[in-house]
Amino acid sequence: MLIHLALALSVTTAHPVYDQTLVKNPLYRTGKMAKVKCREKPISSMNRPQARKYIEALNDCLNKAWRAQLKKVGLPLTNSGVGFINSRKDHCGSKWEASVAGQYCYRNFGYVILLDRNLLEYPHSLFIFHLVGHEYGHHIQKTMGLLDAFNHYPTSGKRETQEQTRRLELQATCLSGVFMGSAFASLGRPASDVAELKEIIRSSGDEYWKGHDHGKGKNQQTWFTRGFESRDPKSCNTWTSEPGKVA
């Protein structure tokens, strides 16, 4: 799940993770993602049909890039589907919160994007690209068993649950960076667009909202940057990071 501007101040507490599926997943052995060509479809303000075509084309590109990535270690990938809603509604058995822009449903192997004014009024930044990459990151987590391991991981209480949820979400943010770093040269965009996106991500931290499950803005920005610069899922192992980096 990725939010427009995110959630409230996180508490830093040490809750080490021991599940081997999380800390030593085969995903971390896939190496640097090859550069991919991913041309963006045209998209203008408040144009839902264009937005759907833009996101569907991007999803196709993500399917292709991640299939090739997992094939390097002999792992298959089921394509992720993508759906759209124009206003908030319950999805995948949970309430669609006001700050949420996209949501992955592990039951359906796909995600849904909310095509509302917040997303479509200024569609020319890389935020939509990142949003889709983040939700697809959850698809990779599901494919690799990370999401199931997270869902079944025992926690000692609310604070630990929140910390492990941030690890999950920050990993998806990092995986979005991996893909964007691999595709960026093909987009024909200036580096200033990435700088702009980083500022958007930084301003989307938990400190701005009433929650503790996506991470502080500086940590979201840091994990995205790690993925973008390395293009390697190994750099996205949030499960072994010290608590302050996933606060």
mmCIF file of C-alpha atoms in Angstrom:
data_model
loop_
_atom_site.group_PDB
_atom_site.id
_atom_site.type_symbol
_atom_site.label_atom_id
_atom_site.label_comp_id
_atom_site.label_asym_id
_atom_site.label_seq_id
_atom_site.Cartn_x
_atom_site.Cartn_y
_atom_site.Cartn_z
ATOM 1 C CA MET A 1 0.000 0.000 0.000
ATOM 2 C CA LEU A 2 1.370 3.457 -0.808
ATOM 3 C CA ILE A 3 -0.049 6.672 0.523
ATOM 4 C CA HIS A 4 -0.018 10.202 -0.876
ATOM 5 C CA LEU A 5 1.681 11.821 2.087
ATOM 6 C CA ALA A 6 1.850 9.073 4.775
ATOM 7 C CA LEU A 7 1.288 8.637 8.557
ATOM 8 C CA ALA A 8 2.507 9.897 12.357
ATOM 9 C CA LEU A 9 5.673 9.715 14.429
ATOM 10 C CA SER A 10 7.190 6.241 14.761
ATOM 11 C CA VAL A 11 8.700 4.818 17.929
ATOM 12 C CA THR A 12 12.156 3.274 17.528
ATOM 13 C CA THR A 13 12.325 -0.083 19.311
ATOM 14 C CA ALA A 14 14.595 -3.065 18.703
ATOM 15 C CA HIS A 15 12.618 -6.021 17.326
ATOM 16 C CA PRO A 16 15.053 -8.275 15.427
ATOM 17 C CA VAL A 17 13.669 -10.540 12.720
ATOM 18 C CA TYR A 18 14.736 -14.191 12.584
ATOM 19 C CA ASP A 19 12.563 -15.670 9.830
ATOM 20 C CA GLN A 20 14.943 -16.893 7.118
ATOM 21 C CA THR A 21 12.411 -16.249 4.352
ATOM 22 C CA LEU A 22 12.578 -12.576 5.277
ATOM 23 C CA VAL A 23 16.265 -12.111 6.057
ATOM 24 C CA LYS A 24 17.851 -14.495 3.513
ATOM 25 C CA ASN A 25 15.356 -14.570 0.691
ATOM 26 C CA PRO A 26 16.505 -15.759 -2.784
ATOM 27 C CA LEU A 27 15.393 -12.360 -4.091
ATOM 28 C CA TYR A 28 18.567 -10.911 -2.587
ATOM 29 C CA ARG A 29 20.662 -13.186 -4.805
ATOM 30 C CA THR A 30 19.195 -12.043 -8.129
ATOM 31 C CA GLY A 31 21.805 -9.314 -8.621
ATOM 32 C CA LYS A 32 21.567 -5.978 -10.357
ATOM 33 C CA MET A 33 18.511 -5.545 -12.568
ATOM 34 C CA ALA A 34 19.374 -5.055 -16.232
ATOM 35 C CA LYS A 35 18.455 -1.744 -17.772
ATOM 36 C CA VAL A 36 15.010 -1.900 -19.325
ATOM 37 C CA LYS A 37 13.185 0.180 -21.914
ATOM 38 C CA CYS A 38 9.902 1.446 -20.573
ATOM 39 C CA ARG A 39 8.315 4.277 -22.537
ATOM 40 C CA GLU A 40 5.682 6.291 -20.716
ATOM 41 C CA LYS A 41 2.292 6.778 -22.320
ATOM 42 C CA PRO A 42 1.031 10.382 -22.542
ATOM 43 C CA ILE A 43 -0.981 11.530 -19.550
ATOM 44 C CA SER A 44 -2.680 14.857 -18.924
ATOM 45 C CA SER A 45 -4.351 16.362 -15.892
ATOM 46 C CA MET A 46 -7.602 14.708 -14.754
ATOM 47 C CA ASN A 47 -7.691 12.334 -17.728
ATOM 48 C CA ARG A 48 -8.668 8.912 -16.380
ATOM 49 C CA PRO A 49 -8.564 7.016 -19.716
ATOM 50 C CA GLN A 50 -4.999 8.228 -20.302
ATOM 51 C CA ALA A 51 -4.063 7.373 -16.720
ATOM 52 C CA ARG A 52 -5.334 3.822 -17.154
ATOM 53 C CA LYS A 53 -3.316 3.353 -20.353
ATOM 54 C CA TYR A 54 -0.231 4.856 -18.691
ATOM 55 C CA ILE A 55 -0.471 2.523 -15.699
ATOM 56 C CA GLU A 56 -1.361 -0.579 -17.743
ATOM 57 C CA ALA A 57 1.665 -0.026 -19.985
ATOM 58 C CA LEU A 58 3.848 0.482 -16.930
ATOM 59 C CA ASN A 59 2.497 -2.707 -15.357
ATOM 60 C CA ASP A 60 3.391 -4.622 -18.534
ATOM 61 C CA CYS A 61 6.909 -3.240 -18.294
ATOM 62 C CA LEU A 62 7.157 -4.234 -14.644
ATOM 63 C CA ASN A 63 5.986 -7.778 -15.429
ATOM 64 C CA LYS A 64 8.656 -8.107 -18.112
ATOM 65 C CA ALA A 65 11.486 -6.638 -16.044
ATOM 66 C CA TRP A 66 10.800 -8.616 -12.884
ATOM 67 C CA ARG A 67 10.210 -11.855 -14.782
ATOM 68 C CA ALA A 68 13.688 -11.523 -16.278
ATOM 69 C CA GLN A 69 15.098 -10.652 -12.838
ATOM 70 C CA LEU A 70 13.684 -13.720 -11.114
ATOM 71 C CA LYS A 71 14.572 -15.982 -14.038
ATOM 72 C CA LYS A 72 18.246 -15.378 -13.198
ATOM 73 C CA VAL A 73 17.825 -17.619 -10.154
ATOM 74 C CA GLY A 74 15.366 -19.993 -11.798
ATOM 75 C CA LEU A 75 12.240 -18.535 -10.217
ATOM 76 C CA PRO A 76 8.910 -18.048 -12.040
ATOM 77 C CA LEU A 77 6.694 -14.988 -11.902
ATOM 78 C CA THR A 78 2.934 -14.813 -12.248
ATOM 79 C CA ASN A 79 1.981 -11.527 -13.890
ATOM 80 C CA SER A 80 0.406 -8.965 -11.608
ATOM 81 C CA GLY A 81 -2.971 -7.587 -12.571
ATOM 82 C CA VAL A 82 -3.963 -3.954 -12.070
ATOM 83 C CA GLY A 83 -7.389 -2.455 -11.492
ATOM 84 C CA PHE A 84 -8.787 1.027 -10.991
ATOM 85 C CA ILE A 85 -11.352 2.800 -8.849
ATOM 86 C CA ASN A 86 -12.512 6.407 -9.110
ATOM 87 C CA SER A 87 -13.475 6.845 -5.452
ATOM 88 C CA ARG A 88 -12.598 5.152 -2.173
ATOM 89 C CA LYS A 89 -14.261 1.823 -1.445
ATOM 90 C CA ASP A 90 -13.479 -1.266 0.611
ATOM 91 C CA HIS A 91 -10.933 -3.473 -1.130
ATOM 92 C CA CYS A 92 -9.572 -6.929 -0.402
ATOM 93 C CA GLY A 93 -11.479 -7.108 2.873
ATOM 94 C CA SER A 94 -10.154 -3.855 4.312
ATOM 95 C CA LYS A 95 -11.230 -0.235 4.464
ATOM 96 C CA TRP A 96 -9.683 2.138 1.916
ATOM 97 C CA GLU A 97 -8.187 4.862 4.093
ATOM 98 C CA ALA A 98 -8.334 8.522 3.063
ATOM 99 C CA SER A 99 -4.570 8.821 2.500
ATOM 100 C CA VAL A 100 -4.189 5.676 0.385
ATOM 101 C CA ALA A 101 -3.439 5.966 -3.352
ATOM 102 C CA GLY A 102 -2.926 2.292 -4.175
ATOM 103 C CA GLN A 103 -3.439 -1.082 -2.545
ATOM 104 C CA TYR A 104 -2.126 -4.573 -3.261
ATOM 105 C CA CYS A 105 -4.404 -7.567 -2.690
ATOM 106 C CA TYR A 106 -2.434 -10.746 -2.083
ATOM 107 C CA ARG A 107 -5.564 -12.842 -2.660
ATOM 108 C CA ASN A 108 -5.898 -11.620 -6.248
ATOM 109 C CA PHE A 109 -2.200 -11.305 -7.174
ATOM 110 C CA GLY A 110 -2.839 -7.721 -8.213
ATOM 111 C CA TYR A 111 -3.279 -4.148 -7.070
ATOM 112 C CA VAL A 112 -5.748 -1.304 -7.431
ATOM 113 C CA ILE A 113 -5.000 2.373 -8.077
ATOM 114 C CA LEU A 114 -7.324 5.168 -6.963
ATOM 115 C CA LEU A 115 -7.744 7.590 -9.880
ATOM 116 C CA ASP A 116 -8.848 10.608 -7.870
ATOM 117 C CA ARG A 117 -8.022 14.311 -8.046
ATOM 118 C CA ASN A 118 -5.063 13.960 -5.672
ATOM 119 C CA LEU A 119 -3.356 11.607 -8.095
ATOM 120 C CA LEU A 120 -4.450 13.042 -11.438
ATOM 121 C CA GLU A 121 -4.434 16.807 -10.988
ATOM 122 C CA TYR A 122 -0.648 17.010 -11.444
ATOM 123 C CA PRO A 123 0.286 13.725 -13.154
ATOM 124 C CA HIS A 124 3.580 14.755 -14.755
ATOM 125 C CA SER A 125 5.898 14.026 -11.826
ATOM 126 C CA LEU A 126 7.294 10.541 -11.319
ATOM 127 C CA PHE A 127 4.942 9.900 -8.398
ATOM 128 C CA ILE A 128 2.516 7.710 -10.366
ATOM 129 C CA PHE A 129 5.482 5.734 -11.732
ATOM 130 C CA HIS A 130 6.718 5.247 -8.160
ATOM 131 C CA LEU A 131 3.255 4.422 -6.817
ATOM 132 C CA VAL A 132 2.819 1.635 -9.363
ATOM 133 C CA GLY A 133 6.360 0.399 -8.734
ATOM 134 C CA HIS A 134 5.677 0.283 -4.992
ATOM 135 C CA GLU A 135 2.478 -1.711 -5.358
ATOM 136 C CA TYR A 136 4.269 -4.046 -7.760
ATOM 137 C CA GLY A 137 6.953 -4.370 -5.091
ATOM 138 C CA HIS A 138 4.293 -5.993 -2.910
ATOM 139 C CA HIS A 139 3.621 -8.411 -5.768
ATOM 140 C CA ILE A 140 7.291 -9.392 -5.723
ATOM 141 C CA GLN A 141 7.079 -9.815 -1.957
ATOM 142 C CA LYS A 142 4.073 -12.108 -2.427
ATOM 143 C CA THR A 143 5.788 -14.084 -5.195
ATOM 144 C CA MET A 144 8.932 -14.597 -3.111
ATOM 145 C CA GLY A 145 7.108 -15.630 0.066
ATOM 146 C CA LEU A 146 8.034 -12.435 1.895
ATOM 147 C CA LEU A 147 4.450 -11.261 2.260
ATOM 148 C CA ASP A 148 3.234 -14.589 3.614
ATOM 149 C CA ALA A 149 6.186 -14.787 6.015
ATOM 150 C CA PHE A 150 5.356 -11.280 7.242
ATOM 151 C CA ASN A 151 1.678 -12.138 7.697
ATOM 152 C CA HIS A 152 2.542 -15.187 9.795
ATOM 153 C CA TYR A 153 5.445 -13.687 11.744
ATOM 154 C CA PRO A 154 4.654 -13.607 15.488
ATOM 155 C CA THR A 155 4.960 -10.232 17.190
ATOM 156 C CA SER A 156 4.904 -9.257 20.853
ATOM 157 C CA GLY A 157 2.526 -6.340 20.518
ATOM 158 C CA LYS A 158 1.457 -3.249 18.609
ATOM 159 C CA ARG A 159 4.845 -1.546 18.446
ATOM 160 C CA GLU A 160 6.584 -4.597 17.043
ATOM 161 C CA THR A 161 3.774 -5.133 14.526
ATOM 162 C CA GLN A 162 4.157 -1.526 13.385
ATOM 163 C CA GLU A 163 7.919 -1.893 13.033
ATOM 164 C CA GLN A 164 7.647 -5.045 10.927
ATOM 165 C CA THR A 165 4.939 -3.390 8.807
ATOM 166 C CA ARG A 166 7.333 -0.510 8.135
ATOM 167 C CA ARG A 167 9.996 -3.013 7.088
ATOM 168 C CA LEU A 168 7.524 -4.473 4.586
ATOM 169 C CA GLU A 169 6.463 -1.093 3.197
ATOM 170 C CA LEU A 170 9.979 0.348 3.034
ATOM 171 C CA GLN A 171 11.120 -2.752 1.171
ATOM 172 C CA ALA A 172 8.389 -2.182 -1.429
ATOM 173 C CA THR A 173 9.537 1.434 -1.731
ATOM 174 C CA CYS A 174 13.106 0.228 -2.286
ATOM 175 C CA LEU A 175 11.987 -2.294 -4.922
ATOM 176 C CA SER A 176 10.192 0.536 -6.711
ATOM 177 C CA GLY A 177 13.542 2.319 -6.751
ATOM 178 C CA VAL A 178 15.267 -0.757 -8.207
ATOM 179 C CA PHE A 179 12.891 -0.804 -11.147
ATOM 180 C CA MET A 180 12.913 2.942 -11.695
ATOM 181 C CA GLY A 181 16.708 2.980 -11.627
ATOM 182 C CA SER A 182 16.729 0.303 -14.320
ATOM 183 C CA ALA A 183 14.152 2.050 -16.498
ATOM 184 C CA PHE A 184 15.056 5.695 -15.961
ATOM 185 C CA ALA A 185 17.464 6.093 -18.891
ATOM 186 C CA SER A 186 14.694 5.022 -21.274
ATOM 187 C CA LEU A 187 12.225 7.625 -20.015
ATOM 188 C CA GLY A 188 13.941 10.651 -21.511
ATOM 189 C CA ARG A 189 13.468 12.608 -18.287
ATOM 190 C CA PRO A 190 15.927 14.979 -16.607
ATOM 191 C CA ALA A 191 17.596 14.065 -13.310
ATOM 192 C CA SER A 192 15.639 16.897 -11.709
ATOM 193 C CA ASP A 193 12.500 14.737 -11.987
ATOM 194 C CA VAL A 194 14.087 12.164 -9.672
ATOM 195 C CA ALA A 195 15.098 14.918 -7.261
ATOM 196 C CA GLU A 196 11.505 16.151 -7.288
ATOM 197 C CA LEU A 197 10.193 12.645 -6.587
ATOM 198 C CA LYS A 198 12.577 12.251 -3.659
ATOM 199 C CA GLU A 199 11.178 15.404 -2.114
ATOM 200 C CA ILE A 200 7.625 14.127 -2.638
ATOM 201 C CA ILE A 201 8.601 10.870 -0.921
ATOM 202 C CA ARG A 202 10.288 12.731 1.939
ATOM 203 C CA SER A 203 7.143 14.779 2.504
ATOM 204 C CA SER A 204 5.081 11.567 2.651
ATOM 205 C CA GLY A 205 6.393 10.308 5.972
ATOM 206 C CA ASP A 206 4.614 8.939 9.005
ATOM 207 C CA GLU A 207 5.312 12.195 10.836
ATOM 208 C CA TYR A 208 2.612 13.896 8.755
ATOM 209 C CA TRP A 209 -0.183 11.385 9.431
ATOM 210 C CA LYS A 210 -1.867 9.446 12.223
ATOM 211 C CA GLY A 211 -0.121 6.120 11.884
ATOM 212 C CA HIS A 212 3.191 4.323 12.211
ATOM 213 C CA ASP A 213 3.312 1.894 9.291
ATOM 214 C CA HIS A 214 5.198 3.374 6.314
ATOM 215 C CA GLY A 215 8.213 5.057 7.899
ATOM 216 C CA LYS A 216 9.490 8.569 8.419
ATOM 217 C CA GLY A 217 9.913 10.621 5.271
ATOM 218 C CA LYS A 218 13.706 10.581 5.447
ATOM 219 C CA ASN A 219 13.701 6.782 5.717
ATOM 220 C CA GLN A 220 11.279 6.380 2.821
ATOM 221 C CA GLN A 221 13.542 8.612 0.756
ATOM 222 C CA THR A 222 16.661 6.707 1.828
ATOM 223 C CA TRP A 223 15.250 3.287 0.908
ATOM 224 C CA PHE A 224 13.975 4.516 -2.445
ATOM 225 C CA THR A 225 17.403 6.000 -3.179
ATOM 226 C CA ARG A 226 19.166 2.771 -2.207
ATOM 227 C CA GLY A 227 17.094 0.838 -4.706
ATOM 228 C CA PHE A 228 17.367 3.472 -7.425
ATOM 229 C CA GLU A 229 21.137 3.759 -7.209
ATOM 230 C CA SER A 230 21.968 0.066 -6.744
ATOM 231 C CA ARG A 231 19.307 -1.505 -9.041
ATOM 232 C CA ASP A 232 19.868 -4.552 -6.824
ATOM 233 C CA PRO A 233 17.152 -6.103 -4.610
ATOM 234 C CA LYS A 234 19.893 -7.088 -2.158
ATOM 235 C CA SER A 235 20.000 -3.448 -1.100
ATOM 236 C CA CYS A 236 16.317 -3.701 -0.115
ATOM 237 C CA ASN A 237 16.748 -6.124 2.785
ATOM 238 C CA THR A 238 14.953 -4.021 5.379
ATOM 239 C CA TRP A 239 14.527 -7.052 7.634
ATOM 240 C CA THR A 240 18.136 -6.950 8.829
ATOM 241 C CA SER A 241 18.357 -3.173 9.218
ATOM 242 C CA GLU A 242 18.686 -1.472 12.580
ATOM 243 C CA PRO A 243 15.450 -0.015 13.985
ATOM 244 C CA GLY A 244 16.345 3.614 13.308
ATOM 245 C CA LYS A 245 16.510 2.972 9.570
ATOM 246 C CA VAL A 246 12.999 1.546 9.537
ATOM 247 C CA ALA A 247 11.463 4.031 11.963
#
